[in-house]
PDB file of C-alpha atoms in Angstrom:
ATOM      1  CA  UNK D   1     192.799  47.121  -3.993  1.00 46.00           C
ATOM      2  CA  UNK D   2     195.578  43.994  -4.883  1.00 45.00           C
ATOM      3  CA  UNK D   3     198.573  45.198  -5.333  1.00 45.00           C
ATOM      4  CA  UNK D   4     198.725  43.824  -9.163  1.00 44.00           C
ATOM      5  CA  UNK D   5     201.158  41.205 -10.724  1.00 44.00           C
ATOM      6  CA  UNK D   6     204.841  43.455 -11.289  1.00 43.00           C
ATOM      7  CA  UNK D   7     204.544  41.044 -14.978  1.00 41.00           C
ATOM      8  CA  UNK D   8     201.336  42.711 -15.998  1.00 46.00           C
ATOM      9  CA  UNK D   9     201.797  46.477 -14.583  1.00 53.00           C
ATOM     10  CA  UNK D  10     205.541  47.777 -14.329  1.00 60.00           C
ATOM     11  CA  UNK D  11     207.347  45.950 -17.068  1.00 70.00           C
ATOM     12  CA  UNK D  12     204.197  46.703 -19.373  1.00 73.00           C
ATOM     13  CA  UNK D  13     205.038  50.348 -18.832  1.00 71.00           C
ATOM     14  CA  UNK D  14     208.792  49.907 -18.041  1.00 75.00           C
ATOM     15  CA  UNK D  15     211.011  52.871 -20.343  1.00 78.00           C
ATOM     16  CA  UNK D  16     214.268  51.934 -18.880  1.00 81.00           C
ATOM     17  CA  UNK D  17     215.624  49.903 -16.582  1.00 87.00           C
ATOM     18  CA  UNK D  18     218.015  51.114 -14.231  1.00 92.00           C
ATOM     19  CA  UNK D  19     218.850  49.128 -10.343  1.00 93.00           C
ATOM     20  CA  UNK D  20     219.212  50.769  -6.741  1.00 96.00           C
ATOM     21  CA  UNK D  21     222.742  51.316  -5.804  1.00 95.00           C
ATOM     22  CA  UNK D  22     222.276  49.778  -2.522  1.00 94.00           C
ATOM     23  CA  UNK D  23     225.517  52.002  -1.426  1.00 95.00           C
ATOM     24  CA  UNK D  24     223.553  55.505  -2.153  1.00 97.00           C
ATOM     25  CA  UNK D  25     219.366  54.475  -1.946  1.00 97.00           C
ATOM     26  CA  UNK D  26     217.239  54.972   1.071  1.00 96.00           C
ATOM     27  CA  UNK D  27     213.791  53.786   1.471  1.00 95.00           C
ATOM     28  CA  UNK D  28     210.669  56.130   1.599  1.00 94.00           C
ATOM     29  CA  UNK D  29     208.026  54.354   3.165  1.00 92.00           C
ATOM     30  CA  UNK D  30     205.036  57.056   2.821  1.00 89.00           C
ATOM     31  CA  UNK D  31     201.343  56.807   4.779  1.00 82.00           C
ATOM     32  CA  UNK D  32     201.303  53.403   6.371  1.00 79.00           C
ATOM     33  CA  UNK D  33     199.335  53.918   9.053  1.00 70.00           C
ATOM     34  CA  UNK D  34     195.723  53.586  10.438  1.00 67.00           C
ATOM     35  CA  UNK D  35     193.804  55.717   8.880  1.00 66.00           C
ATOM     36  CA  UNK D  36     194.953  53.827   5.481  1.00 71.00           C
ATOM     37  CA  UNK D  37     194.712  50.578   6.530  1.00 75.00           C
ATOM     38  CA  UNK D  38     191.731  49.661   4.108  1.00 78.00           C
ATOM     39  CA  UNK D  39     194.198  50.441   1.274  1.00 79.00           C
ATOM     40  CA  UNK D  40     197.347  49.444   2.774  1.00 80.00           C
ATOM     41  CA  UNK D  41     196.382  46.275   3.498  1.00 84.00           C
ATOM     42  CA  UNK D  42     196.522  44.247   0.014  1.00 87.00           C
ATOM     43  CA  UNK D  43     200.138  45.705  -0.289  1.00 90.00           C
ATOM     44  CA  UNK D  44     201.284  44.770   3.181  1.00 91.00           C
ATOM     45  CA  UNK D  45     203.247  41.673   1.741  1.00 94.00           C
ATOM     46  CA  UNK D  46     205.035  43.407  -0.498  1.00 94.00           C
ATOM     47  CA  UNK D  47     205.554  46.394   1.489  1.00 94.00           C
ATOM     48  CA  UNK D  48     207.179  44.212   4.307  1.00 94.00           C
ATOM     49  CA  UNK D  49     209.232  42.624   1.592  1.00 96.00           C
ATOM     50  CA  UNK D  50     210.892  45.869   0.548  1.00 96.00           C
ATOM     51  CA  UNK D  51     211.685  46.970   3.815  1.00 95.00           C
ATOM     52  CA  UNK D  52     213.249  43.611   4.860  1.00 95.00           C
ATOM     53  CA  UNK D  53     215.074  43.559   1.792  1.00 96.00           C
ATOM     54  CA  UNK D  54     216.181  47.256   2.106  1.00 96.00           C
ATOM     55  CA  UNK D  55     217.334  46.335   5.853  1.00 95.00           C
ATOM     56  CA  UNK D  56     219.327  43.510   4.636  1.00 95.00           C
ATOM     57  CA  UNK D  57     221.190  45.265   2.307  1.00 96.00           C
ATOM     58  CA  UNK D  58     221.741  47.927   4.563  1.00 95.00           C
ATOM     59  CA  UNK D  59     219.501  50.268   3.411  1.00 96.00           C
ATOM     60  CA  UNK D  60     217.959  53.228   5.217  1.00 94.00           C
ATOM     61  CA  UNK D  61     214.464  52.743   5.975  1.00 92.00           C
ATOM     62  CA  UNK D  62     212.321  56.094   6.606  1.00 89.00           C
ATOM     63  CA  UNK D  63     209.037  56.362   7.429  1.00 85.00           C
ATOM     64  CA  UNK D  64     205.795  59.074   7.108  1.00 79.00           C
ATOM     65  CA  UNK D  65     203.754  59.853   9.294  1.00 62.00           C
ATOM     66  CA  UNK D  66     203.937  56.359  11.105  1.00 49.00           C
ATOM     67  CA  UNK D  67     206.758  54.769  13.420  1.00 44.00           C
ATOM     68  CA  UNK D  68     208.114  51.517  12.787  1.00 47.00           C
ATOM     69  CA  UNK D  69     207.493  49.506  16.202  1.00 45.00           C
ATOM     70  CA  UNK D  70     210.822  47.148  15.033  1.00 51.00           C
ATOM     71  CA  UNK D  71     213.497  50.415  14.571  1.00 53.00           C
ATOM     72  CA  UNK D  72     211.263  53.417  15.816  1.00 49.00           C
ATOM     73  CA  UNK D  73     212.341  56.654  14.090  1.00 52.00           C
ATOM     74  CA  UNK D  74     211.119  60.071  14.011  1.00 51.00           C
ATOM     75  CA  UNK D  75     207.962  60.247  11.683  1.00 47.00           C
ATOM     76  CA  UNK D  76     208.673  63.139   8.741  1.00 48.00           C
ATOM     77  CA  UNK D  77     205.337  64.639   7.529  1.00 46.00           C
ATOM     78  CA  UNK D  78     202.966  63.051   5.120  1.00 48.00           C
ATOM     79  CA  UNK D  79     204.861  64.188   1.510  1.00 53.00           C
ATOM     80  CA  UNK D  80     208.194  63.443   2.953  1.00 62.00           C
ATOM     81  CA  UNK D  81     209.944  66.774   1.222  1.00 64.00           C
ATOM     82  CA  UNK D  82     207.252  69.624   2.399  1.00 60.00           C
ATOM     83  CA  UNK D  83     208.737  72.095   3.662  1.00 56.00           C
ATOM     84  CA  UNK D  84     210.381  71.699   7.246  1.00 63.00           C
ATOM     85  CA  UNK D  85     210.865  68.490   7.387  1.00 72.00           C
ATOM     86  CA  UNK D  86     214.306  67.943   7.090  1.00 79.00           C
ATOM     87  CA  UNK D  87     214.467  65.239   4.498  1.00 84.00           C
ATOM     88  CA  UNK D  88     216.495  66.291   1.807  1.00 88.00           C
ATOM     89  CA  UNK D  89     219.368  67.700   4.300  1.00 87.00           C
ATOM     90  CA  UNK D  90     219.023  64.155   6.121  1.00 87.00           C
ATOM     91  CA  UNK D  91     219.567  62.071   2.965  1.00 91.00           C
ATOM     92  CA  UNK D  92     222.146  64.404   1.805  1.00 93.00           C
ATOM     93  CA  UNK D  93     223.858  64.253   5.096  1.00 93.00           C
ATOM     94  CA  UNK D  94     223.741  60.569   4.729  1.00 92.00           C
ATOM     95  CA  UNK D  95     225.264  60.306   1.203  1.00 96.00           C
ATOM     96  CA  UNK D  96     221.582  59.019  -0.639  1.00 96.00           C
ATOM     97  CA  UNK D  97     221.120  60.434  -4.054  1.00 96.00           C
ATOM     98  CA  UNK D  98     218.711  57.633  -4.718  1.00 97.00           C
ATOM     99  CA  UNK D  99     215.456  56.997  -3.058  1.00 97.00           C
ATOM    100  CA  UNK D 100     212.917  54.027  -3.302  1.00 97.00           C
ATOM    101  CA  UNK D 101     209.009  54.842  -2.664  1.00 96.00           C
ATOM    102  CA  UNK D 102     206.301  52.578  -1.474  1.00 95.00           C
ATOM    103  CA  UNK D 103     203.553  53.131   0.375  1.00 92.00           C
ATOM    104  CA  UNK D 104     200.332  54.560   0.218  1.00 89.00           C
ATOM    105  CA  UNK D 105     198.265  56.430  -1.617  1.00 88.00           C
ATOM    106  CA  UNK D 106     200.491  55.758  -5.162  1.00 87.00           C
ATOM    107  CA  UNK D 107     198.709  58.621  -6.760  1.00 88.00           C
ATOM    108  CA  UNK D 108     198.975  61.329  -4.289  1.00 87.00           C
ATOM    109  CA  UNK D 109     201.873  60.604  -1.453  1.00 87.00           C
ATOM    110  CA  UNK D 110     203.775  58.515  -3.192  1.00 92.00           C
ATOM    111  CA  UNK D 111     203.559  59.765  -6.794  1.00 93.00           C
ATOM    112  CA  UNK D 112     204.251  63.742  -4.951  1.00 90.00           C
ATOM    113  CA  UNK D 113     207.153  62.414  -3.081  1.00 91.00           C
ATOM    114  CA  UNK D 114     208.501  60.693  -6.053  1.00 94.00           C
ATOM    115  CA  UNK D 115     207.892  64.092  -8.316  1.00 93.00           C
ATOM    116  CA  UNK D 116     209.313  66.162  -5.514  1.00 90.00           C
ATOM    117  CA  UNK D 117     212.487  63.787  -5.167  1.00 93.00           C
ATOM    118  CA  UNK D 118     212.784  64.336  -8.753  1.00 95.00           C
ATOM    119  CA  UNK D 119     213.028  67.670  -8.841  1.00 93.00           C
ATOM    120  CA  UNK D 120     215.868  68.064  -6.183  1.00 92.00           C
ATOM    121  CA  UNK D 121     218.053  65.525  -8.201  1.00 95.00           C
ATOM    122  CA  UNK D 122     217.252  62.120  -6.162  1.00 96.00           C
ATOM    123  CA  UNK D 123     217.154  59.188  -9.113  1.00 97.00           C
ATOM    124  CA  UNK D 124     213.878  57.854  -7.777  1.00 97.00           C
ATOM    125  CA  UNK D 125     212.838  54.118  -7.803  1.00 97.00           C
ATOM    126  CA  UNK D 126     208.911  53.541  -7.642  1.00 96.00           C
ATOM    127  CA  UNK D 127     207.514  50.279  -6.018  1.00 96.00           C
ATOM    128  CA  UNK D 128     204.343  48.935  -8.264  1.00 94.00           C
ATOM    129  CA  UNK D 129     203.908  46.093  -5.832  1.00 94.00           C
ATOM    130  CA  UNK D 130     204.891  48.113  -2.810  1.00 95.00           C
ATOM    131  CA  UNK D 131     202.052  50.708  -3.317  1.00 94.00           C
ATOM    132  CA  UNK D 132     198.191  51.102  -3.349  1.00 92.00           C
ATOM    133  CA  UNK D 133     195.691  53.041  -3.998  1.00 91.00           C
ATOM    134  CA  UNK D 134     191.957  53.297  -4.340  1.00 90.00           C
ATOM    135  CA  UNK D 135     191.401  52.030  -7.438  1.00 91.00           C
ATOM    136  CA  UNK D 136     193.717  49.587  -9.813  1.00 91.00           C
ATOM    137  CA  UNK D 137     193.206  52.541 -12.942  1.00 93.00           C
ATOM    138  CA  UNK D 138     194.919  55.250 -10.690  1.00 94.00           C
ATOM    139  CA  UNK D 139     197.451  52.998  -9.498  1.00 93.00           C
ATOM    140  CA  UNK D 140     198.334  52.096 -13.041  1.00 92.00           C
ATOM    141  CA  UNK D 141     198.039  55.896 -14.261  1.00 92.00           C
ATOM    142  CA  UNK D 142     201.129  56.758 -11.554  1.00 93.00           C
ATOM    143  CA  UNK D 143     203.102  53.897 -12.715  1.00 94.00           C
ATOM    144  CA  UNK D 144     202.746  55.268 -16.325  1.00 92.00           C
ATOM    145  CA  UNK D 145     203.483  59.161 -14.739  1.00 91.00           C
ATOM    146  CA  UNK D 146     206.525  57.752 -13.059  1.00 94.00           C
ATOM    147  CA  UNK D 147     208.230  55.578 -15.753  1.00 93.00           C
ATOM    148  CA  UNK D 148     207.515  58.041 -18.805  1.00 91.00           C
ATOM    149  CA  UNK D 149     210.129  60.099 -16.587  1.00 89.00           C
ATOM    150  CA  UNK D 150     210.437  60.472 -12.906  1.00 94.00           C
ATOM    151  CA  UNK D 151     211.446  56.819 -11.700  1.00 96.00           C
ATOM    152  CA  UNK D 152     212.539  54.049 -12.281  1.00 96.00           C
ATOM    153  CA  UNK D 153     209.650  51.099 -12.013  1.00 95.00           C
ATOM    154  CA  UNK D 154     210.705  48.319  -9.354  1.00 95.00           C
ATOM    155  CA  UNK D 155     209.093  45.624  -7.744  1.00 94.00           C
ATOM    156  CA  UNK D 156     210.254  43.298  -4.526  1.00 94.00           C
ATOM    157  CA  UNK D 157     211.516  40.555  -7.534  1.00 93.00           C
ATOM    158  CA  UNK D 158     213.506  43.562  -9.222  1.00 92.00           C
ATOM    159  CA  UNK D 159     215.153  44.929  -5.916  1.00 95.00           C
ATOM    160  CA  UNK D 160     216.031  41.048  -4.632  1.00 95.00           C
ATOM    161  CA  UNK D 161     217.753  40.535  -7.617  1.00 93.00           C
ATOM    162  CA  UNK D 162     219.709  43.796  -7.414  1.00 93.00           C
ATOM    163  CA  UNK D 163     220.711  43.737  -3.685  1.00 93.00           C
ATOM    164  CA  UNK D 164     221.321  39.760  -4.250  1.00 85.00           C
ATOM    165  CA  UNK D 165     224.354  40.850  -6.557  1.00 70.00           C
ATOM    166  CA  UNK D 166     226.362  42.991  -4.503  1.00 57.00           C
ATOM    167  CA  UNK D 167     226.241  39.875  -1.788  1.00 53.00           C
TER     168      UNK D 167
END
């Protein structure tokens, strides 16, 4: 599935409007890996994007369930906070109290991550060009989940602009 246009999806459903502190955000890149590369694919750009522009702000970059060949790190389990994996206490430790998701699949990795980042008092930022799914109406449904009240709705344009002012 495209990942679609940020002007027709997020700001369509944006509530508020609220940028990363690049001083307290990580990055939660959940599911990129093999088995999802079908629906990873169309939202590689934009994926890639976030991550460089998280790097070169200085940004933690954490992946699921996949290593990064460029900066390998430990992979965390497929919903980044289950139980036993360590996340929250290594964000804490790290002084994030704001997280970024992208990845795949919006509607169940991302969107649980997001809810379950929520719920331990993370401000959450959800990518709409940074994720994919199986279908364009259940990417769209998680982007309306998330900005009615878990996250904050971002795109690559969005997080360029708001690492570009603390330069």
């Amino acid at each position: 599935m495209p990942p679609p246009a940020a002007s027709s999806t997020y700001t369509r459903y944006e509530t508020r409007r609220r940028d990363p502190n690049p001083r307290a955000v990580a990055l939660l890149v959940i599911g990129v890996r093999g088995h999802f590369a079908s629906l990873t694919a169309p939202a590689m750009p934009a994926i890639a994007t976030t991550v460089a522009l998280c790097r070169g702000a200085g940004i933690p970059v954490i992946y699921t369930r996949h290593v990064d060949p460029v900066r390998p790190s430990p992979p965390l389990a497929e919903c980044a906070f289950a139980a036993g994996t360590g996340l929250e206490e290594t964000l804490r430790g790290m002084g994030v109290d704001e997280v970024i998701v992208a990845g795949v699949m919006t509607n169940l990795c991302c969107e649980t991550t997001a809810r379950d980042a929520f719920v331990r008092g993370f401000r959450v930022f959800f990518s709409a060009d940074a994720t994919a799914t199986a279908s364009r109406d259940l990417h769209e449904a998680t982007l309306v989940n998330m900005a009615y009240g878990f996250a904050y709705i971002v795109d690559c344009e969005r997080l360029e602009a708001a690492f570009g002012k603390d330069k």
